Short mmCIF file of C-alpha atoms and ligand atoms in Angstrom, two decimals:
data_model
loop_
_atom_site.label_atom_id
_atom_site.label_comp_id
_atom_site.label_asym_id
_atom_site.label_seq_id
_atom_site.Cartn_x
_atom_site.Cartn_y
_atom_site.Cartn_z
CA MET A 203 44.70 -7.46 109.91
CA ASP A 204 43.84 -4.08 108.47
CA ILE A 205 40.29 -2.86 108.74
CA LYS A 206 39.46 -3.34 105.07
CA GLU A 207 40.42 -7.00 105.28
CA GLN A 208 38.32 -7.37 108.42
CA VAL A 209 35.29 -5.81 106.73
CA LYS A 210 35.72 -8.15 103.77
CA ARG A 211 36.20 -11.17 105.99
CA ILE A 212 33.08 -10.53 108.07
CA ALA A 213 31.02 -9.69 104.97
CA ASN A 214 32.11 -13.02 103.50
CA GLU A 215 31.39 -14.94 106.72
CA ILE A 216 27.84 -13.60 106.99
CA ALA A 217 27.09 -13.60 103.25
CA SER A 218 24.85 -16.66 103.31
CA GLU A 219 22.90 -15.26 106.25
CA ILE A 220 22.36 -11.98 104.40
CA VAL A 221 21.03 -14.03 101.48
CA ASP A 222 18.67 -15.87 103.88
CA THR A 223 17.49 -12.52 105.24
CA ARG A 224 16.84 -11.29 101.74
CA HIS A 225 14.87 -14.46 100.94
CA HIS A 226 12.74 -14.01 104.04
CA LEU A 227 12.00 -10.37 103.18
CA HIS A 228 11.43 -11.21 99.52
CA SER A 229 8.85 -13.86 100.30
CA HIS A 230 7.05 -11.56 102.77
CA PRO A 231 6.77 -8.22 100.95
CA GLU A 232 4.52 -5.47 102.31
CA LEU A 233 3.11 -2.39 100.60
CA SER A 234 4.20 1.15 101.44
CA PHE A 235 3.32 2.28 104.98
CA GLN A 236 2.02 -1.20 105.81
CA GLU A 237 5.42 -2.73 106.52
CA PHE A 238 4.47 -3.92 110.02
CA GLU A 239 5.96 -7.43 109.82
CA THR A 240 9.03 -6.17 107.99
CA ALA A 241 9.64 -3.52 110.64
CA LYS A 242 9.24 -6.12 113.38
CA TYR A 243 11.68 -8.44 111.61
CA VAL A 244 14.22 -5.63 111.22
CA ALA A 245 13.89 -4.57 114.87
CA ASP A 246 14.25 -8.19 116.06
CA SER A 247 17.34 -8.63 113.90
CA LEU A 248 18.88 -5.46 115.37
CA ARG A 249 18.09 -6.63 118.91
CA LYS A 250 19.79 -9.97 118.18
CA MET A 251 22.94 -7.96 117.42
CA GLY A 252 22.61 -6.33 120.84
CA LEU A 253 21.40 -3.03 119.44
CA ASN A 254 18.52 -1.04 120.85
CA PRO A 255 16.20 -0.16 117.94
CA MET A 256 13.65 2.62 118.02
CA GLU A 257 10.44 1.45 116.39
CA GLY A 258 7.22 2.99 115.14
CA ILE A 259 8.78 6.08 113.53
CA ALA A 260 6.05 7.25 111.11
CA LYS A 261 4.38 3.96 112.16
CA THR A 262 6.72 1.47 110.45
CA GLY A 263 10.13 3.13 110.45
CA VAL A 264 12.98 1.64 112.51
CA SER A 265 16.22 3.26 113.56
CA ALA A 266 19.20 2.23 115.66
CA LEU A 267 22.58 3.59 116.64
CA ILE A 268 25.93 1.83 116.48
CA GLU A 269 28.32 3.74 118.70
CA GLY A 270 32.04 3.45 118.21
CA LYS A 271 34.59 4.95 120.55
CA ASN A 272 34.02 8.64 121.24
CA PRO A 273 30.46 8.39 119.84
CA SER A 274 29.80 12.12 119.62
CA LYS A 275 32.84 12.79 117.42
CA LYS A 276 30.88 12.46 114.20
CA VAL A 277 27.49 11.01 113.30
CA ILE A 278 26.55 9.66 109.90
CA ALA A 279 23.36 7.97 108.69
CA LEU A 280 22.87 4.90 106.51
CA ARG A 281 19.47 4.43 104.95
CA ALA A 282 17.57 1.47 103.49
CA ASP A 283 13.97 1.54 102.28
CA ILE A 284 11.77 -1.40 103.27
CA ASP A 285 8.53 -1.29 101.22
CA ALA A 286 7.39 -3.39 98.25
CA LEU A 287 5.22 -2.78 95.17
CA PRO A 288 1.73 -3.84 94.05
CA ILE A 289 3.04 -6.29 91.43
CA THR A 290 2.41 -10.05 91.14
CA GLU A 291 5.73 -11.87 91.00
CA THR A 292 6.23 -14.32 88.14
CA ASN A 293 9.73 -15.51 89.11
CA ASP A 294 9.86 -19.24 89.74
CA VAL A 295 12.09 -19.18 92.82
CA ALA A 296 11.86 -20.89 96.21
CA TYR A 297 11.61 -17.51 97.93
CA LYS A 298 8.83 -16.20 95.65
CA SER A 299 6.44 -13.67 97.19
CA LYS A 300 3.87 -15.28 99.48
CA ASN A 301 1.77 -12.12 99.59
CA ASP A 302 -0.62 -12.07 96.67
CA GLY A 303 -0.13 -9.11 94.36
CA VAL A 304 2.78 -7.71 96.35
CA MET A 305 6.41 -8.02 95.33
CA HIS A 306 9.82 -6.64 96.20
CA ALA A 307 10.22 -5.53 92.59
CA CYS A 308 12.40 -2.53 93.37
CA GLY A 309 15.03 -4.36 95.40
CA HIS A 310 14.15 -2.82 98.76
CA ASP A 311 14.52 -6.33 100.22
CA VAL A 312 18.11 -6.15 98.97
CA HIS A 313 18.67 -2.72 100.56
CA THR A 314 17.18 -3.86 103.87
CA SER A 315 19.05 -7.17 104.14
CA SER A 316 22.23 -5.48 102.99
CA LEU A 317 21.95 -2.76 105.65
CA LEU A 318 21.33 -5.43 108.30
CA GLY A 319 24.54 -7.06 107.10
CA THR A 320 26.34 -3.71 107.27
CA ALA A 321 25.05 -3.28 110.82
CA ARG A 322 26.52 -6.64 111.85
CA ILE A 323 29.89 -5.75 110.38
CA LEU A 324 29.99 -2.30 111.99
CA ASN A 325 28.79 -3.68 115.29
CA GLN A 326 31.62 -6.23 115.34
CA LEU A 327 34.18 -3.56 114.52
CA LYS A 328 32.86 -0.76 116.71
CA ASP A 329 35.90 -0.68 118.96
CA GLN A 330 37.95 0.15 115.87
CA PHE A 331 36.29 3.38 114.80
CA GLU A 332 35.19 6.63 116.38
CA GLY A 333 31.77 8.19 116.02
CA THR A 334 28.21 6.95 115.59
CA VAL A 335 26.35 5.31 112.75
CA LYS A 336 22.62 5.92 112.63
CA LEU A 337 20.79 3.15 110.80
CA ILE A 338 17.54 4.19 109.12
CA PHE A 339 15.07 1.56 107.89
CA GLN A 340 12.58 3.72 106.09
CA PRO A 341 9.02 2.87 105.08
CA GLY A 342 7.01 4.09 102.11
CA GLU A 343 9.60 5.01 99.51
CA GLU A 344 7.21 4.07 96.70
CA LYS A 345 4.24 6.16 97.77
CA ALA A 346 3.51 9.86 98.19
CA PRO A 347 4.36 11.76 100.30
CA GLY A 348 7.39 9.46 100.69
CA GLY A 349 8.47 7.86 103.95
CA ALA A 350 11.62 9.99 103.98
CA SER A 351 9.60 13.21 104.29
CA LEU A 352 7.61 11.75 107.20
CA LEU A 353 10.70 10.48 109.00
CA ILE A 354 12.35 13.89 108.65
CA LYS A 355 9.22 15.52 110.14
CA GLU A 356 9.45 13.06 113.02
CA GLY A 357 13.03 14.13 113.67
CA ILE A 358 15.08 11.30 112.17
CA LEU A 359 17.83 13.81 111.32
CA LYS A 360 18.08 14.97 114.96
CA ASN A 361 19.19 13.48 118.28
CA PRO A 362 21.82 12.72 117.25
CA ALA A 363 21.98 14.74 114.03
CA PRO A 364 23.93 13.01 111.25
CA GLN A 365 26.29 15.21 109.25
CA ASN A 366 25.60 13.25 106.14
CA ILE A 367 23.69 10.29 104.82
CA LEU A 368 24.50 7.41 102.47
CA GLY A 369 22.01 5.23 100.61
CA GLN A 370 22.30 2.55 97.98
CA HIS A 371 19.88 1.28 95.34
CA VAL A 372 20.00 -1.77 93.10
CA MET A 373 20.65 -1.06 89.42
CA PRO A 374 19.83 -3.84 86.94
CA LEU A 375 21.69 -1.98 84.19
CA ILE A 376 25.00 -2.42 86.03
CA PRO A 377 26.67 -5.86 86.24
CA VAL A 378 27.06 -7.40 89.68
CA GLY A 379 30.45 -6.52 91.17
CA LYS A 380 30.26 -2.92 90.05
CA ILE A 381 29.10 0.24 91.84
CA GLY A 382 27.83 3.46 90.27
CA PHE A 383 28.40 7.00 91.51
CA ARG A 384 27.43 10.44 90.32
CA GLU A 385 28.36 13.79 91.86
CA GLY A 386 25.86 16.62 91.90
CA LEU A 387 22.48 16.44 90.19
CA TYR A 388 21.42 12.84 89.91
CA MET A 389 17.68 12.11 89.99
CA ALA A 390 14.61 14.12 89.03
CA SER A 391 11.79 15.72 90.92
CA ALA A 392 8.48 14.14 90.00
CA ASP A 393 5.07 15.79 90.17
CA GLU A 394 1.77 14.24 89.17
CA ILE A 395 -0.48 16.17 86.83
CA TYR A 396 -4.26 15.71 86.75
CA ILE A 397 -6.23 17.65 84.13
CA THR A 398 -9.98 17.61 83.61
CA VAL A 399 -11.07 19.25 80.37
CA LYS A 400 -14.73 20.21 80.38
CA GLY A 401 -16.85 20.80 77.30
CA LYS A 402 -20.42 20.05 76.33
CA GLY A 403 -21.17 16.59 75.06
CA GLY A 404 -23.67 15.56 72.43
CA HIS A 405 -24.14 13.89 69.06
CA ALA A 406 -20.87 13.65 67.18
CA ALA A 407 -22.69 14.61 63.95
CA MET A 408 -23.44 18.07 65.36
CA PRO A 409 -20.07 19.42 66.55
CA ASP A 410 -21.32 23.01 66.22
CA ARG A 411 -23.83 22.42 69.01
CA ASN A 412 -21.26 20.90 71.36
CA VAL A 413 -17.98 21.93 72.91
CA ASP A 414 -15.65 19.07 72.11
CA PRO A 415 -13.39 18.33 75.12
CA VAL A 416 -11.54 15.63 73.13
CA LEU A 417 -10.27 18.17 70.63
CA ILE A 418 -9.44 20.65 73.40
CA ALA A 419 -7.58 17.93 75.32
CA SER A 420 -5.62 17.03 72.20
CA HIS A 421 -4.52 20.63 71.76
CA ILE A 422 -3.57 20.86 75.43
CA ILE A 423 -1.41 17.72 75.26
CA VAL A 424 0.45 19.01 72.22
CA ALA A 425 0.77 22.58 73.50
CA LEU A 426 2.11 21.52 76.89
CA GLN A 427 5.11 19.88 75.22
CA GLN A 428 6.14 23.39 74.23
CA VAL A 429 6.68 24.19 77.90
CA VAL A 430 9.41 21.55 77.74
CA SER A 431 10.81 22.44 74.31
CA ARG A 432 10.48 26.25 74.39
CA PHE A 433 10.57 27.38 78.03
CA ALA A 434 12.91 24.95 79.75
CA THR A 435 16.53 25.89 79.26
CA PRO A 436 18.09 23.23 77.04
CA THR A 437 20.60 22.53 79.80
CA THR A 438 17.97 21.59 82.38
CA PRO A 439 16.63 18.08 81.78
CA THR A 440 12.83 18.16 81.73
CA VAL A 441 10.31 15.42 81.01
CA LEU A 442 6.57 15.75 80.55
CA SER A 443 4.67 12.53 79.81
CA PHE A 444 0.97 11.81 79.79
CA GLY A 445 0.20 8.15 80.31
CA LYS A 446 -3.54 8.32 80.75
CA VAL A 447 -6.20 10.01 78.63
CA VAL A 448 -9.82 9.09 79.27
CA ALA A 449 -12.66 10.29 77.04
CA GLU A 450 -15.68 8.14 77.55
CA GLY A 451 -17.65 9.01 74.45
CA ALA A 452 -18.14 6.74 71.46
CA THR A 453 -17.73 6.84 67.69
CA ASN A 454 -20.82 9.00 67.55
CA ILE A 455 -20.82 10.60 70.99
CA ILE A 456 -18.82 13.60 72.11
CA PRO A 457 -18.32 13.25 75.89
CA ASN A 458 -18.77 16.02 78.43
CA GLU A 459 -15.23 15.80 79.73
CA VAL A 460 -11.78 14.30 79.23
CA LYS A 461 -9.36 13.36 81.97
CA ILE A 462 -5.62 13.47 81.42
CA GLU A 463 -2.91 12.25 83.82
CA GLY A 464 0.80 12.63 83.55
CA THR A 465 4.15 13.26 85.17
CA PHE A 466 6.44 16.27 85.18
CA ARG A 467 10.12 15.75 86.01
CA THR A 468 13.08 18.05 86.20
CA LEU A 469 16.25 18.88 88.14
CA ASN A 470 15.80 22.49 89.13
CA GLU A 471 13.44 23.67 91.85
CA GLU A 472 12.95 27.19 90.45
CA TRP A 473 12.14 25.89 87.00
CA ARG A 474 9.90 23.26 88.56
CA LYS A 475 7.81 26.02 90.18
CA GLU A 476 7.75 28.17 87.06
CA ALA A 477 6.84 25.27 84.76
CA LYS A 478 3.82 24.39 86.85
CA ILE A 479 2.51 27.96 86.60
CA ARG A 480 3.12 28.02 82.83
CA MET A 481 1.46 24.66 82.22
CA LYS A 482 -1.62 25.61 84.21
CA LYS A 483 -1.97 28.96 82.45
CA LEU A 484 -1.50 27.42 79.02
CA ALA A 485 -4.00 24.61 79.58
CA GLU A 486 -6.63 26.87 81.10
CA GLY A 487 -6.18 29.54 78.44
CA LEU A 488 -6.39 27.04 75.61
CA ALA A 489 -9.53 25.42 76.99
CA GLU A 490 -11.18 28.78 77.46
CA SER A 491 -10.26 30.01 73.99
CA MET A 492 -11.94 26.92 72.58
CA GLY A 493 -15.14 27.44 74.55
CA GLY A 494 -14.51 24.93 77.28
CA SER A 495 -12.78 24.96 80.64
CA CYS A 496 -10.09 23.05 82.37
CA GLU A 497 -9.18 22.06 85.91
CA PHE A 498 -5.43 21.73 86.22
CA ASN A 499 -4.15 20.07 89.37
CA ILE A 500 -0.64 19.15 90.40
CA LEU A 501 0.24 16.78 93.18
CA ASP A 502 3.73 17.62 94.39
CA GLY A 503 6.01 14.60 94.51
CA TYR A 504 9.64 14.16 95.49
CA PRO A 505 12.21 16.91 94.92
CA TYR A 506 15.31 16.35 92.81
CA LEU A 507 18.12 14.29 94.29
CA TYR A 508 21.42 16.03 94.74
CA ASN A 509 24.58 14.11 95.58
CA ASN A 510 26.86 16.44 97.53
CA GLU A 511 29.99 16.71 95.40
CA GLU A 512 32.61 16.50 98.10
CA LEU A 513 30.91 13.66 99.97
CA THR A 514 30.35 11.71 96.77
CA ARG A 515 33.88 12.23 95.47
CA ARG A 516 35.24 11.04 98.81
CA ASN A 517 33.04 7.95 98.94
CA ARG A 518 33.73 7.11 95.32
CA GLN A 519 37.41 7.06 96.29
CA PHE A 520 36.71 4.84 99.32
CA ALA A 521 34.82 2.52 96.97
CA VAL A 522 37.79 2.46 94.60
CA GLU A 523 39.96 1.34 97.52
CA TYR A 524 37.48 -1.41 98.38
CA MET A 525 36.53 -2.61 94.89
CA GLY A 526 39.21 -1.39 92.48
CA GLU A 527 38.86 1.48 90.01
CA GLU A 528 37.77 -0.92 87.25
CA ASN A 529 34.61 -1.72 89.22
CA ILE A 530 33.40 1.83 89.66
CA VAL A 531 30.96 3.17 87.09
CA ASP A 532 30.19 6.84 86.54
CA LEU A 533 26.46 7.33 86.27
CA ASP A 534 24.41 9.58 84.02
CA ILE A 535 21.45 11.65 85.18
CA TRP A 536 18.45 9.41 85.88
CA MET A 537 14.97 10.90 85.40
CA ALA A 538 13.29 8.56 87.86
CA ALA A 539 12.49 9.94 91.32
CA GLU A 540 13.51 8.65 94.72
CA ASP A 541 12.46 9.93 98.12
CA PHE A 542 16.08 9.80 99.35
CA ALA A 543 16.01 13.23 97.67
CA PHE A 544 14.30 14.63 100.78
CA TYR A 545 17.38 13.84 102.85
CA SER A 546 19.57 15.41 100.16
CA GLN A 547 17.64 18.67 100.58
CA GLU A 548 18.41 18.66 104.33
CA ILE A 549 21.96 17.37 104.76
CA ASP A 550 24.90 16.24 102.61
CA ALA A 551 23.83 13.06 100.89
CA CYS A 552 25.26 10.41 98.60
CA PHE A 553 23.03 7.92 96.79
CA TYR A 554 24.93 5.30 94.85
CA ARG A 555 24.07 2.26 92.76
CA LEU A 556 24.65 -1.41 93.43
CA GLY A 557 25.14 -3.52 90.30
CA VAL A 558 22.90 -6.61 90.32
CA ARG A 559 22.85 -7.68 86.66
CA ASN A 560 24.15 -11.03 85.43
CA GLU A 561 23.45 -11.72 81.77
CA ALA A 562 25.02 -15.19 81.87
CA LYS A 563 22.46 -16.17 84.53
CA GLY A 564 19.65 -14.39 82.67
CA ILE A 565 19.27 -11.76 85.39
CA THR A 566 18.43 -8.70 83.33
CA SER A 567 14.87 -7.63 84.25
CA ASN A 568 14.37 -4.05 85.19
CA VAL A 569 12.99 -2.84 88.51
CA HIS A 570 9.18 -2.57 88.78
CA THR A 571 8.65 -5.67 86.61
CA PRO A 572 7.20 -9.07 87.71
CA THR A 573 10.48 -10.78 86.76
CA PHE A 574 12.89 -8.47 88.55
CA ASN A 575 15.63 -10.31 90.42
CA ILE A 576 19.28 -9.88 91.34
CA ASP A 577 22.53 -11.78 91.34
CA GLU A 578 22.81 -12.32 95.09
CA GLN A 579 26.57 -11.86 95.09
CA ALA A 580 25.56 -8.21 95.24
CA LEU A 581 24.52 -8.67 98.87
CA GLU A 582 28.00 -9.42 100.20
CA ILE A 583 29.38 -6.51 98.18
CA GLY A 584 26.58 -4.14 99.23
CA SER A 585 26.94 -4.98 102.94
CA GLY A 586 30.71 -4.85 103.04
CA LEU A 587 31.07 -1.75 100.93
CA MET A 588 28.60 0.28 102.98
CA ALA A 589 30.37 -0.71 106.20
CA TRP A 590 33.70 0.30 104.64
CA LEU A 591 32.29 3.64 103.46
CA ALA A 592 30.81 4.32 106.90
CA ILE A 593 34.06 3.60 108.73
CA ASN A 594 36.03 5.83 106.34
CA GLU A 595 33.44 8.57 106.37
CA LEU A 596 33.53 8.67 110.18
CA GLN A 597 37.29 9.13 110.04
CA SER A 598 37.25 11.91 107.44
NI1 LIG B 895 13.37 1.72 94.81
#
């Protein structure tokens, strides 16, 4: 039997167990950097396969090696994130979250159970490929500074050093049975902006005696959009959104200060640096010119995610061989952020999308919602495909 058939056969044989694993993880979600039980469960599962997991990387990270013949020939890494979100699940399913206010609403339970499935397949076939697969079960994808950055600091990309890394993420916009790829620029950097505009509060009937931070803040919000529309090159996607504005005055009270919070996203590191300088200067200058002042702070988030062209083209082709051309979707740029981007800044990386949507079954909710769910056929596909990609990538 050729190796593709073997991968498909094993993926099919273990499919119901992968679903059980997903149900267990889904009903026991843990917040970012607190994934102690999840990490233990993952490590135990790896030990049951006869692997020798390394635990406690950045506290809750787990890694293990699957060595084929000639293990030093080539090393590649496969990554799954393991954390959940602070959302209360409203799905009425048997495997509903048992942890109040915590939910696997971004599909990281899917990534984790799928990678455990991939590990079983690769482990069964390890006498049929050369090289080493490094499995990375990564904590804290959803929370700054991102588990990926901590794992990299702790040496996850060394000893042995993978040449490249693959990761998958559920995509509720894509029907189950399909996989999405994009070469090159794929996801955005994301920085958090915190602005405090200071004025002088007082009676709203006497604006001349006050410095109105509400009016200054309004001007700042409008003016900052010009950084996007007038300074960003039209070919570099840039997003600036403010989702929180707090002015605690009243109909007749001008407050002392206004707080504004937002997000800045783009796909170019030089522009990202320049934009931050421009935004700060503009906000501070505007506030000053209007008699007030402004504290402009930026919390650096994840960098942009770059899918190495050659690696992605190659793996897209492997996916075509596994799934058929008709089941491969070409993705557009996606302005969300993902800490897999940290790996992509260090080594060749390919982050692809696993279709999980099924309109006929009513499975259409987006990630980060209380009703997010998947068509679980995606698990067999996700596990088998990643094993197939890994085997091919080791050979190329
Ligand atoms: Ni996610």
